[in-house]
XYZ file of C-alpha atoms in Angstrom:
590
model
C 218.573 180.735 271.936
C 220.182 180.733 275.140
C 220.130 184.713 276.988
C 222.914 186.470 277.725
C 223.973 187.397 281.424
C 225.010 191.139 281.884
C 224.946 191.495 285.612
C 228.009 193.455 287.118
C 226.569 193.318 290.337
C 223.673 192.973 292.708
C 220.714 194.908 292.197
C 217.468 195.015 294.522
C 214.778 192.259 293.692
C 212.369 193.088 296.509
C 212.505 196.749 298.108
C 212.029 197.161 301.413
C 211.280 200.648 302.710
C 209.109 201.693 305.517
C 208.298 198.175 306.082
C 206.637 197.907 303.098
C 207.796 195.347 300.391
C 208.305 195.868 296.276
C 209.084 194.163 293.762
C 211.295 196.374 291.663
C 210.865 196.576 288.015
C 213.945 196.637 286.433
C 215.530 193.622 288.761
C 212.146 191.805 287.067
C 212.981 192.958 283.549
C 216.022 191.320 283.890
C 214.540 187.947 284.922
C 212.478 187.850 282.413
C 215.046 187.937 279.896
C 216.608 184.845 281.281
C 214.986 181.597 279.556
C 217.326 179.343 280.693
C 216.501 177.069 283.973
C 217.321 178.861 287.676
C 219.093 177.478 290.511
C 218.146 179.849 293.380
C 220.585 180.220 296.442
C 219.019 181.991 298.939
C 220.912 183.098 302.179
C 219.150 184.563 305.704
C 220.520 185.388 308.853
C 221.341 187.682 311.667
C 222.861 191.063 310.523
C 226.367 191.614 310.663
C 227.412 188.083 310.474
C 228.598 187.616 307.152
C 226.109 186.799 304.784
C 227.219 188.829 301.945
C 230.800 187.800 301.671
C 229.759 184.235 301.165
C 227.307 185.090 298.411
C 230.396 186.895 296.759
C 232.076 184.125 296.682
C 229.023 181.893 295.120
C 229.164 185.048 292.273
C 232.931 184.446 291.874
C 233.842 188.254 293.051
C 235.511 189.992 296.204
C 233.267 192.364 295.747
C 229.661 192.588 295.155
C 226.800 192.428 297.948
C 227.197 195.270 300.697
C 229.204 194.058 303.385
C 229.471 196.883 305.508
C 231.950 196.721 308.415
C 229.161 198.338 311.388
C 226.743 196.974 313.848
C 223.849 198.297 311.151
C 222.179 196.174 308.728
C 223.575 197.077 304.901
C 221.524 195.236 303.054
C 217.456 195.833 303.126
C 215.044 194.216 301.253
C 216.135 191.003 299.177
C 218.944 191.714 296.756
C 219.298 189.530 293.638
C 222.724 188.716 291.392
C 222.103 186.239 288.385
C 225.691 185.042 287.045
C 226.084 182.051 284.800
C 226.164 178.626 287.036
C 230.225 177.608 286.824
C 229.324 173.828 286.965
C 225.910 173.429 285.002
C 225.641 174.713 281.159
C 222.474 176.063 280.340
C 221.282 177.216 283.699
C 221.640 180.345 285.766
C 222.786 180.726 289.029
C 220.386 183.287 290.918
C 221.838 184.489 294.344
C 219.690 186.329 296.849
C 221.416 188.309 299.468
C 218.645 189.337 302.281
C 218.650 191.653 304.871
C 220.048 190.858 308.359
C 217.404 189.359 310.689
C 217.323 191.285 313.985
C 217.944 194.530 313.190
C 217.466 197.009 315.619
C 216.903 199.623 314.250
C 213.801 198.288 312.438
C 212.234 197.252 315.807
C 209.997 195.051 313.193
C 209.813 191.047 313.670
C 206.707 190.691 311.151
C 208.805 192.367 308.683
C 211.869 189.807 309.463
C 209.402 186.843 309.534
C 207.997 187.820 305.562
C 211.701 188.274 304.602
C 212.512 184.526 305.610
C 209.551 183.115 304.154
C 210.121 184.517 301.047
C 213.853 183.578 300.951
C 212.014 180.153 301.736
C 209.477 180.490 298.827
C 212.118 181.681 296.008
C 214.606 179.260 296.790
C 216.322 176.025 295.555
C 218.697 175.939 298.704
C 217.922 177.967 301.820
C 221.288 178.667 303.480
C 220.486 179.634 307.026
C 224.108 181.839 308.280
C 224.655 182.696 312.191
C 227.369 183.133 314.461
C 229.589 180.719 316.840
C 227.675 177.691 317.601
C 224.089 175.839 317.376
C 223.511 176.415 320.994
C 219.420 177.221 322.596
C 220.144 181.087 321.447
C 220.824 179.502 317.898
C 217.784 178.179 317.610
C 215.895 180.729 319.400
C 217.169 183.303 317.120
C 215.746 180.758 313.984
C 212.284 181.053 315.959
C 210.996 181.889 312.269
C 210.821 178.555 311.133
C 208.447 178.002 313.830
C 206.090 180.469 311.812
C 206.287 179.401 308.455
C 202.647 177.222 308.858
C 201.455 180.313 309.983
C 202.943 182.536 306.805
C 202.788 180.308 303.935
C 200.111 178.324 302.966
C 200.625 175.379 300.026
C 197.149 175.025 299.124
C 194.208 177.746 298.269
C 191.511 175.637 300.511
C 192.403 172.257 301.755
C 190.425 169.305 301.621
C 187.375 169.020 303.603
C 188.507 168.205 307.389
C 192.368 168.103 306.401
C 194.570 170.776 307.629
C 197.878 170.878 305.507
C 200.868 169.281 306.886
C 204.242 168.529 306.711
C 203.985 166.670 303.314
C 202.615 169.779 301.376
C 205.713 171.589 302.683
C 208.423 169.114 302.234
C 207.128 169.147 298.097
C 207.879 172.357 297.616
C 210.651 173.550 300.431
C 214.423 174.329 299.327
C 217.233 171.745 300.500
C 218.550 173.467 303.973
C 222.021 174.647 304.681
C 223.177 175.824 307.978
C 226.597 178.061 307.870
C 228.516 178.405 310.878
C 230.780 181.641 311.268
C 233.771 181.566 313.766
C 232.684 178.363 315.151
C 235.540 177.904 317.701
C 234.394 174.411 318.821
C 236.062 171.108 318.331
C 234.024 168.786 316.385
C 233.496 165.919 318.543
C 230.655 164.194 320.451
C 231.356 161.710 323.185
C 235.254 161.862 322.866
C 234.901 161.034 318.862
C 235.748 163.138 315.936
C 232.074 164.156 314.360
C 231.524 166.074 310.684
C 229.601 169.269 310.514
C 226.678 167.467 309.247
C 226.884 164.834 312.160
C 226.594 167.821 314.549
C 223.827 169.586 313.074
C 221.687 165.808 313.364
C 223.163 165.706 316.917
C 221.925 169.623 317.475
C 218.474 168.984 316.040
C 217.852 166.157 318.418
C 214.649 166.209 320.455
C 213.995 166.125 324.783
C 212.429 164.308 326.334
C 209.719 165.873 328.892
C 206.141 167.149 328.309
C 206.565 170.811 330.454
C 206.451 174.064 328.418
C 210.479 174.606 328.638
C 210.929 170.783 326.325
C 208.366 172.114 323.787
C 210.121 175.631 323.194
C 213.051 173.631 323.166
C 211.493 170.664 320.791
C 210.017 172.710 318.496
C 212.372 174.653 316.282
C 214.063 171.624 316.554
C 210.921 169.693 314.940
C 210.514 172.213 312.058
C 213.669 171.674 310.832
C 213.325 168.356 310.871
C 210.471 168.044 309.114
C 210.512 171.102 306.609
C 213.598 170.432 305.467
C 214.500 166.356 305.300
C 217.807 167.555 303.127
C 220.095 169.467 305.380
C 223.641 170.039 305.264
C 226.034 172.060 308.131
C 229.626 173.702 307.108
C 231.572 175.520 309.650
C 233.853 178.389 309.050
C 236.747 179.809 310.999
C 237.294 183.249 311.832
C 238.706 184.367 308.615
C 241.088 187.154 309.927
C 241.708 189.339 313.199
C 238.703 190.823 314.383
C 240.159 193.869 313.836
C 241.124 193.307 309.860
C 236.954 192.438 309.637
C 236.020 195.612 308.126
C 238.609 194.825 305.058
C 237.654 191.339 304.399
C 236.800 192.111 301.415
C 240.075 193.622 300.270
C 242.146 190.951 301.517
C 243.783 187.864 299.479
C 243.654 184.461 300.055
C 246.507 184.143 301.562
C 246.224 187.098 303.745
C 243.317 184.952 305.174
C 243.160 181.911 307.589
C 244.134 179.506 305.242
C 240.999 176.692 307.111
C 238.295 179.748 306.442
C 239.284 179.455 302.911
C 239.530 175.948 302.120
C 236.165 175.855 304.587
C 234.995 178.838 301.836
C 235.530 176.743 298.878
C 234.306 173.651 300.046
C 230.958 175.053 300.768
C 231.138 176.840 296.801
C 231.563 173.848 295.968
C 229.035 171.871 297.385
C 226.066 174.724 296.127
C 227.756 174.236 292.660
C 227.314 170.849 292.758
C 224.044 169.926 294.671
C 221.969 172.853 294.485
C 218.891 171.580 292.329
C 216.925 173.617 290.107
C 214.157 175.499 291.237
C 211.015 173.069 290.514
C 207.756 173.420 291.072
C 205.084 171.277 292.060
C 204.660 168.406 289.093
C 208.586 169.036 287.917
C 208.010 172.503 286.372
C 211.545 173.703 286.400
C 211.701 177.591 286.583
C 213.453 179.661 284.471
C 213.834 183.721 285.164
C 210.077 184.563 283.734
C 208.581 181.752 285.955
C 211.178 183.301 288.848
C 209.339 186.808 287.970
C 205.526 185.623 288.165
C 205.968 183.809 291.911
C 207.894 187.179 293.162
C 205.242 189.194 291.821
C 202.509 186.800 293.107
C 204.032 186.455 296.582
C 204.754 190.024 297.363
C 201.791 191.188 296.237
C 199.997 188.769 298.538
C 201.701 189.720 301.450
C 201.549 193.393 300.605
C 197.645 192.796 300.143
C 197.502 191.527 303.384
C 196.927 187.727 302.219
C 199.126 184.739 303.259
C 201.678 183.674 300.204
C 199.750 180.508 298.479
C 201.876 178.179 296.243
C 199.024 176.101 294.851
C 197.776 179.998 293.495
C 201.370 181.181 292.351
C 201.237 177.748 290.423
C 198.443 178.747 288.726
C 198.834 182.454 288.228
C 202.037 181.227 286.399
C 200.035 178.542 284.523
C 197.608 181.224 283.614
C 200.192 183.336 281.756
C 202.049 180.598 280.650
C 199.328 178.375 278.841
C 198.021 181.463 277.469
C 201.078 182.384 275.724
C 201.383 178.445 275.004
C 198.476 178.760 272.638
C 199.892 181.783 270.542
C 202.597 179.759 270.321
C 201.496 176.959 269.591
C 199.152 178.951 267.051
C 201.700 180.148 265.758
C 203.420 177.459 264.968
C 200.279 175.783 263.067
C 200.339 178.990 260.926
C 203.959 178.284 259.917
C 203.461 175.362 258.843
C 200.275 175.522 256.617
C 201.899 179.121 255.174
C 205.249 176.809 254.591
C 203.592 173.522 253.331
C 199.735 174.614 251.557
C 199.690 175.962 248.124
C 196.164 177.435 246.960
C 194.187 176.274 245.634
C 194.740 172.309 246.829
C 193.635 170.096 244.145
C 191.069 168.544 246.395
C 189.289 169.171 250.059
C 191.223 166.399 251.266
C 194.791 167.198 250.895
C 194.117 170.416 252.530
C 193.093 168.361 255.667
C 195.511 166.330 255.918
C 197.957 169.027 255.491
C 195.558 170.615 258.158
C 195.626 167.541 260.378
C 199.642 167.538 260.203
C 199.863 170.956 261.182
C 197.594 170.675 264.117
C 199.237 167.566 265.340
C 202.320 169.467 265.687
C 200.801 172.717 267.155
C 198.815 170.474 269.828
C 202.370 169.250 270.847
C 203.998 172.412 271.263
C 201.297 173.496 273.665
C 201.643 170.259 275.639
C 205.459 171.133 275.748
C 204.555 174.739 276.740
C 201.705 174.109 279.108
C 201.173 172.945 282.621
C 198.458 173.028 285.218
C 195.820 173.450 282.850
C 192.663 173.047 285.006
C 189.745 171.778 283.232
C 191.771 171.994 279.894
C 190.412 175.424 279.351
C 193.560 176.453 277.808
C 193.751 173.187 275.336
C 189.686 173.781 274.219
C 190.676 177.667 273.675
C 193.975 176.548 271.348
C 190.929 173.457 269.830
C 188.481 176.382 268.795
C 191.401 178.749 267.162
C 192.652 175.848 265.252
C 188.857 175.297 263.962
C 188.398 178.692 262.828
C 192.131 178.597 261.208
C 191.195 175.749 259.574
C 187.660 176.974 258.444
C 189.624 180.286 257.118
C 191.773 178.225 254.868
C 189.266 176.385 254.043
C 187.631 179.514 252.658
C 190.493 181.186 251.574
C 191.343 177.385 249.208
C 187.460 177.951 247.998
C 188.020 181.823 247.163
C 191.654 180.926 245.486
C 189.940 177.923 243.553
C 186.876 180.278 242.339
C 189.250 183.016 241.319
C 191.356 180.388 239.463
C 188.541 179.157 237.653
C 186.936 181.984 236.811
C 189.767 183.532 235.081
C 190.378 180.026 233.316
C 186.530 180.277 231.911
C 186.901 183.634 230.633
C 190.527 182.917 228.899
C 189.369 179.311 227.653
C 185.881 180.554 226.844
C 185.725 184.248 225.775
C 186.982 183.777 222.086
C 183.334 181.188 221.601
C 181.299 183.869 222.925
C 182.309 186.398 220.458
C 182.229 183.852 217.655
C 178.717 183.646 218.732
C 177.863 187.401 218.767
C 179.796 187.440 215.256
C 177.059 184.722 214.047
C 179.713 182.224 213.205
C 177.259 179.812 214.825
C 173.581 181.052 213.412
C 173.225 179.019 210.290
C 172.814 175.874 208.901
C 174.468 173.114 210.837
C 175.526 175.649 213.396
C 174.555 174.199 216.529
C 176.774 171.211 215.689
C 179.718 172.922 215.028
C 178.864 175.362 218.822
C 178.484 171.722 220.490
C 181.344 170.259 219.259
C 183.613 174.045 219.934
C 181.962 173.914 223.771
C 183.010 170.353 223.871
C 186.270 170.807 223.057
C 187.025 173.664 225.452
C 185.189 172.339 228.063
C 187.891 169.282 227.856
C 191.006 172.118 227.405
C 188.884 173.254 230.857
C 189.205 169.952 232.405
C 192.710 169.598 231.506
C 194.033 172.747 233.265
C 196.104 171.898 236.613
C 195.408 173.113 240.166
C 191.912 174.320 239.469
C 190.535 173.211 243.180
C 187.849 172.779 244.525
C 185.595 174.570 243.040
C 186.287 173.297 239.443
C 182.632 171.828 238.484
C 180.802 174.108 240.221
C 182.207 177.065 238.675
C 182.157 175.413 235.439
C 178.678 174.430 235.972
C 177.353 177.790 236.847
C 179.130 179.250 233.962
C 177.464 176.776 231.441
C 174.138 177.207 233.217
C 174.326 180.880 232.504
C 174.910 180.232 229.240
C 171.335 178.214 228.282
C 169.622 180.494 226.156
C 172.466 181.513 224.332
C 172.238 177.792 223.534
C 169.297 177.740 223.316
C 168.697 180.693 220.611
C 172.149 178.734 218.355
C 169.722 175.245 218.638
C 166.345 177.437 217.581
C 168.197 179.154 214.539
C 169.604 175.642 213.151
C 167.400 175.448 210.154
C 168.570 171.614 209.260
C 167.373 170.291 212.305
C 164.018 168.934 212.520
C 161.563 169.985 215.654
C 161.761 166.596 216.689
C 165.773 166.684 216.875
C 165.370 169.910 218.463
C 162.897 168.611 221.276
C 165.384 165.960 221.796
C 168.628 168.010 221.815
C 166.556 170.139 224.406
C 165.929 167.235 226.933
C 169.635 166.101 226.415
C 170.602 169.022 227.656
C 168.469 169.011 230.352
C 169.191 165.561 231.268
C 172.906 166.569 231.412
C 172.583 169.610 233.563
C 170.448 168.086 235.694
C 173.051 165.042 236.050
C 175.667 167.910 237.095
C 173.289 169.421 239.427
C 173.165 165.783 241.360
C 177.125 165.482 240.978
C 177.588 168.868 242.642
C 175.142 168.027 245.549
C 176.926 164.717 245.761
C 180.459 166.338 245.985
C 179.044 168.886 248.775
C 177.529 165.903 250.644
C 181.320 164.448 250.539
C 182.817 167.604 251.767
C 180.490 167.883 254.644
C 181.425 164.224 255.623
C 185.172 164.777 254.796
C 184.661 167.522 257.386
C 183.027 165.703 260.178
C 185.329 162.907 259.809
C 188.132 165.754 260.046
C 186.674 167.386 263.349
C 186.798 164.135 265.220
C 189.981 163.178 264.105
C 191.081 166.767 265.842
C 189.194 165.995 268.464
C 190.950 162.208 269.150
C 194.291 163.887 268.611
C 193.469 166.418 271.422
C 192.505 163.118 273.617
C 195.399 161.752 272.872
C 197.620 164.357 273.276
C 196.470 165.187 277.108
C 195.531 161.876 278.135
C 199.703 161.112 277.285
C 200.234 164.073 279.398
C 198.341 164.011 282.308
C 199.821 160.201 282.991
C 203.648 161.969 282.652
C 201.676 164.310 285.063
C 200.409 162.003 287.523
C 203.527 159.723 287.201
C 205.599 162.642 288.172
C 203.555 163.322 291.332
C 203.656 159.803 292.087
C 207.634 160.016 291.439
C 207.367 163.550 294.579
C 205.165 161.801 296.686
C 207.507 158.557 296.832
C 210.335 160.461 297.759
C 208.056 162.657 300.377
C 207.259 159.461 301.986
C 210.733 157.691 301.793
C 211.519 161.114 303.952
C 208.821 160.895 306.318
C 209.690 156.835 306.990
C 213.284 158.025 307.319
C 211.777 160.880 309.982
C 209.466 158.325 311.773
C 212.565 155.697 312.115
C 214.762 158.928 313.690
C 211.242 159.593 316.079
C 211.515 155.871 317.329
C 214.498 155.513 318.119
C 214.727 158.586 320.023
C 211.690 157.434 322.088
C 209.706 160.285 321.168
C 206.238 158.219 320.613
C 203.623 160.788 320.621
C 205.534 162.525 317.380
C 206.160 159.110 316.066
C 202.290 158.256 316.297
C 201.909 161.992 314.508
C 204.173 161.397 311.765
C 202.529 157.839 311.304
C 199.047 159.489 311.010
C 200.344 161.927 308.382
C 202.615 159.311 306.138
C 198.921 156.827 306.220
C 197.562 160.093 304.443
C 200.171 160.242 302.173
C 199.766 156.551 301.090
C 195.878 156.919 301.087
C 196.475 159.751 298.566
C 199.009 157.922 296.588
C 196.534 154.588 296.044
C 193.931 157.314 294.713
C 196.213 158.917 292.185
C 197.478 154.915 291.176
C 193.868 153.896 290.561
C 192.308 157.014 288.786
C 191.335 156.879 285.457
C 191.352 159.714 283.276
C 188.447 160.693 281.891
């Protein structure tokens, strides 16, 4: 059932105070009552240039995140607001409102730098915000981005003699928009009309030249380029008087310039309509308990004094996950047998199957449930609680069929037994008349429904106990002869015997029946994960293709700007990326 969303406003996701960051628990409590799927908008900038009102707007409300109307920063930390997403049903929109970049009066650029990573990190789309123009100070000022390698890491330990590049980035990195405020400029290159997103490709272009000045310059330029291979640019008008600024968010529409607010909703729109769901690595979409886990795995990382690892978020999530994947899918296996097996089951075999049904169905709903399960610990924990479920109904249809039959003996059987201590029995021509009573209620016996598995044996052990009484009838007949007597004797002999063998035989059966049952689990469980790990391994093939369809596109751009030495980079990087992609094709799963 889908959750509600009660948000009336922002609250704090990730405290900042003394340059310390916290993830706060009630903004987490509220994530993790969100199962739908996330889109995360993220926003970072300067302080003081606008960054809230435009996340208002995303929420649908003047009003909202702190836009202050000073030269101080009103926002610290990272501030969260989770409304339902106007254009896609089912999902939740998640807007993060961060604190200005810059600030003064924190004097602290390592805190700024964590701040943009994890905007970076928690993000679908990354909306980057400044002021006027993507001039040298514009990109100076986004001098983060040149840090990122250096603050993030996407794998726990690399391969052996392979330092991560661009390609472990690009997997996991948020689609990039750049927003533009008062941006006074005509948009035009070389006497032709150019669109915002023409400008930004023009802006990001590289020099040429090898001194020190051309790599400062080349460099932000590069990151952006190759972090981020979806960007989009929307420029904004000065909404009002700078003087009228400080009530922005009081003011209609059409107190406002009416280009800032066509330029508003266009943008709206545009993170309506293409901002993706937050996936992870192999297409794990997130949804606001997933959201929860990589906050709390990130910021305790960087409050540890570690580097924020997405390969270990991945599976910090996939450790809570999968183990709540087999309780469910437990779960579910004990709904079904308490829905679908009466006790006792007339035979050892329909309780498999039922068994086998069940399990089928509960291995599925962990596959559904479960992701990144390294060495299928997970699976061979939810194999070994479905054996010891099915041992314990097992004994519980043995207990149920013993009870059943027991109580069955001593209703069918009780009224012989005193016949026999009244001494109906001990005279002449007795023991025929006890034979032919024992034979008649041991068919009344036979006839009774639903007596399991236990049926003979029970039956058996009761007649067995029951010899010398027998016995004694046989010894007191006075018109049989000793001969007839030695033979009745070894008749019954003979036949108990003959039961004994029939038991052993039927226990020999249920051991095989069992055997056979245990490596039918165990195919299904093949079956199950092989299916799964090639959807696994044909989504990564599926991110890889497009990571290298970006990184050809990139290369191309590299050429034809004459920059060779990146070009030769880039080629180096996208032969890795095929290498890797022929291994994954030709693996077999073992």
């Amino acid at each position: 059932m889908a959750s509600e969303i009660h948000m009336t406003g922002p609250m704090c996701l990730i405290e900042n105070t003394n340059g310390r960051l916290m993830a706060n628990p009630e903004a987490l409590k509220i994530l993790s009552a969100i199962t739908q799927p996330v889109v995360v908008v993220a926003i970072v900038g300067l302080y003081r240039t606008g960054k809230s009102y435009l996340m208002n707007k995303l929420a649908g409300k003047k009003k909202g995140f702190s836009l202050g109307s000073t030269v101080q920063s009103h926002t610290k930390g990272i501030w969260m607001w989770c409304v339902p997403h106007p254009k896609k049903p089912g999902h939740v929109l998640v807007l993060l409102d961060t604190e200005g970049l810059g600030d003064v009066e924190k004097g602290d650029n390592q805190n700024d730098s964590w701040i943009f990573a994890l905007a970076i990190l928690l993000s679908s789309t990354f909306v980057y915000n400044s002021m006027g123009t993507i001039n040298q100070q514009a990109m100076d000022q986004l001098h983060y981005v040149t840090e990122l390698t250096h603050r993030i890491r996407s794998k726990s330990s690399p391969d052996e003699n392979e330092n991560e590049d661009s390609a472990d980035f690009v997997s996991f990195f948020p689609d990039f928009v750049w927003t533009l405020r008062d941006f006074s400029l005509d948009l035009e290159a070389d006497g032709q009309p150019i669109t915002a997103d023409e400008y930004l490709t023009y802006s990001l272009k590289l020099k040429q030249g090898t001194s020190e000045k051309d790599k400062n310059f080349n460099l932000p330029r590069l990151c952006i380029r190759k972090f981020f291979p979806k960007k989009k640019c929307f420029v904004f008008d000065r909404p009002v008087h700078r003087k009228k600024l400080a009530q922005l968010e009081k003011l209609h529409d059409e107190e406002l310039d009416p280009e800032f607010v066509q330029q508003v909703a266009d943008f709206c729109s545009y993170i309506f309509s293409n901002s993706k769901t937050k996936t992870l690595s192999g297409g794990i979409k997130v949804n606001g308990p997933r959201l929860e886990s990589l906050v709390l795995t990130y910021v305790n990382a960087i409050s540890s004094g570690d580097l924020p690892c997405m390969e270990n978020a991945v599976l910090a999530l996939a450790q809570i996950e999968n183990s709540a994947a087999v309780q469910k899918a437990v779960a579910h296996y004990e709904q079904q047998m308490g829905q679908k097996v009466q006790l006792p089951t007339e035979t050892l075999q329909e309780l498999l199957d039922l068994h086998r049904d069940s399990e089928r169905e509960a291995i599925e709903v962990f596959i559904r449930s479960s992701f990144k399960d390294v060495d299928h610990l997970f699976q061979k924990e939810l194999a070994a609680q479905l054996e010891k479920k099915r041992d314990d109904f097992c004994k519980q249809n043995q207990e149920a069929s013993s009870g059943r039959c027991s109580a069955l003996l001593q209703d069918i059987f009780s009224p012989l037994e005193e016949e026999v201590k009244m001494g109906i029995y001990s005279k002449p021509g007795g023991y025929r008349l006890f034979i032919q009573k024992l034979q008649d209620l041991k068919k009344k016996y036979h006839e009774e429904p639903r007596k399991g598995i236990q049926a003979e044996e029970i039956l058996q052990t009761y007649l067995k106990s029951k010899e010398s009484m027998t016995d004694a009838i046989l010894q007191t007949d006075q018109t049989l002869t000793e001969k007839e007597k030695e033979i009745e004797v070894e008749r019954v002999k003979a036949e108990s015997a003959q039961a004994s063998t029939k038991m052993l035989q039927e226990i020999q059966r249920k051991n095989e029946q069992m055997m056979e049952q245990k490596e039918r689990s165990y195919q299904e469980h093949l079956k199950q994960l092989t299916e799964k790990m090639e959807r696994d391994r044909a989504q990564l093939l599926k991110e890889q293709e497009r990571t290298l369809a970006l990184k050809l596109q990139e290369q191309e751009r590299l050429l034809k700007e004459g920059f060779q030495t990146e070009s030769r980079k880039m080629q180096n990087e996208i032969q890795d990326l095929q290498k890797k992609m022929r291994q994954r094709r030709t693996c077999t799963i073992s």
